[in-house]
Each structure stands twice: as C-alpha cells, then as structure tokens.
Amino acid sequence: MNRKYRKALIAGNWKMNMTSSAVKPFVEGLRAALPKAKSCDIAICAPFPLIPALARAVKDVSRIGIGAQDVCEFKSGAYTGDVSCDMLTDLGVKYVIVGHSERRAYHGEDDFKVNAKLRAAIDAGMTAIVCVGESAEQRERGLTMEHISYQVAAAVCGLTDEQAKRCVIAYEPLWAIGTGAVATADQAQEVCAQIRAVIKRRIGAKTARAISILYGGSMNMKNAASLLAMPDIDGGLIGGASLKPDDFAAIIAATAQEQHNG
Ligand code: PGA
C-alpha cells in the first residue's frame, strides 16, 4: 500500500449469501471486532434485497459503507429484473461491484457492458469496483498480462480523469476465487503494477497514482498482511472471509498493521 497517494479499502462481497435477519447480528459482531484505528475504508457489498437491512444496521457505524454487487447501465424503463443506479443511491449505496467474473461467466457480461455499467455507476456518484482477472489456462499459457491489460483498458475506455478517479480496480485471478488457492504476494503485485501502468498510459500519471487497486481471491486473515504489504495493492475484495465478522475484522486490522510497518 502506498498511503501517501491512496486510501486503503477492504470490501466484502457477500455474493448470494446471508439473509435479512442475519445482517444485524453480523454488523454488531463486526463492529465489536473492528480495530479502533481507522486505517482503511470499509465496504460491504450485499445482495439487493438485503441492502435496506444493511443500511439500517450500519446507520450508527459510519465507517462501514454500503455496497451492491451489480447495477444496470440504463437509467430506468423496460429492463425486467434490473436495478438502476438511482435505486441504489436512494438506499445509501456508495460502492458497486462491476464486471465480477461470476457476472461475466454466468450472465454474459462483456467488456462493453462492464464499461457502460462503470460509467453509469460513477456518473451516479458511486465508487465502482471493477473486477479483472485471468483464468488458470490464460496464466499457464503466459497470457495473463495481455488479458489483464485488455480488460483494464476496455473497462476505463472513454473515461475522463475525474471519472477514472472514482473507480477502484480489483485484480481477481479466476483460479483464486473461492478455491483457497491464493495468488502469491509477488504474483499479485506484478499484475497490480501492470494495471497501474495501463491506467497511466490510458488516463494519465496522476490518476494512476491515485487509483486504488485491490486484490481478491481467497484473501483471508492469514495471507492479508503479506498481500497488503505490496506497493501496488491498496486493499482487498473479500468473498468467503467477509461472511464471518471476526475474519473480516482481522483482514481490516491487517491494514492497520501495515500502516505501523510503514
Ligand atoms: P473469495 O471471493 O474471497 O471467496 O475467493 C472473492 C471474490 O470473488 O470477490
């Protein structure tokens, strides 16, 4: 993490888990376990129907931001099953994940759609957490950098400096998501540095320095500190480990640890 230019962010991605009644106890548990030092921004990206319960539960915990896991790129109208940016901001949503590999794989979201969703989200005033990542096969064939560079360039295509500053990029290797097979800190750093280089080329040096890049994929309380110690990794997008308040809090605490270490 480079704290001079960027703020750390630990974002939980609950995916299709939890229930309304489980939200309040979760937030109470997390609040009790959180370190006192506010060493990073915190977000919880919940399924749409749980967002009102999450908003109620975090009402007095201002340091926890409300997030969603997807959003429609269109403003309103005949888009059955979709949820608009206005509907989310109306509920107090500040963060939205865009282009998660599970959306790309199971809902056919391509790079054009990801770009459109990202623009809609940031224009609505939310922080868009856009996900990129290579498959195991792409890594084996030496195509990681090429693939990531393309995905990042496509995601931020046409964005102004100001718009790009409201994005967070999450590097999530597909082979590490939900598998327990975490990328090594060096592997993750190498790709996150490349992501920053693409932003520098496409948008500009200042934005590249200011944009937060997260690692996601089996990040947990044991491996968080070594990943967060890397210069281009500014936080984490946490799936499985964000479902347990103590584990999630321990990852948040790892950002404080890093702050002490420099
Ligand atoms: P995981 O998921 O931490 O369970 O691997 C991360 C993600 O998909 O965002």
Short mmCIF file of C-alpha atoms and ligand atoms in Angstrom, two decimals, residues 13 15 100 102 172 176-178 217-219 237-240, ligand 1:
data_model
loop_
_atom_site.label_atom_id
_atom_site.label_comp_id
_atom_site.label_asym_id
_atom_site.label_seq_id
_atom_site.Cartn_x
_atom_site.Cartn_y
_atom_site.Cartn_z
CA ASN A 13 -18.53 -9.35 -1.33
CA LYS A 15 -22.26 -12.87 -3.15
CA HIS A 100 -17.20 -9.54 -11.37
CA GLU A 102 -19.17 -14.51 -11.91
CA GLU A 172 -9.16 -11.23 -9.04
CA ALA A 176 -8.03 -17.99 -6.86
CA ILE A 177 -11.70 -17.09 -6.35
CA GLY A 178 -13.32 -19.34 -3.76
CA GLY A 217 -9.33 -14.32 -4.48
CA SER A 218 -9.14 -16.41 -1.30
CA MET A 219 -7.79 -13.48 0.69
CA LEU A 237 -12.16 -7.64 -2.23
CA ILE A 238 -13.13 -10.40 0.13
CA GLY A 239 -15.67 -13.14 -0.62
CA GLY A 240 -15.77 -16.12 1.75
P1 PGA B 1 -13.21 -15.25 -2.34
O1 PGA B 1 -14.03 -14.35 -3.38
O2 PGA B 1 -12.57 -14.33 -1.34
O3 PGA B 1 -14.25 -16.15 -1.72
O4 PGA B 1 -12.19 -16.02 -3.12
C1 PGA B 1 -13.55 -13.11 -3.81
C2 PGA B 1 -14.48 -12.53 -4.84
O5 PGA B 1 -14.97 -13.27 -5.70
O6 PGA B 1 -14.73 -11.31 -4.84
#
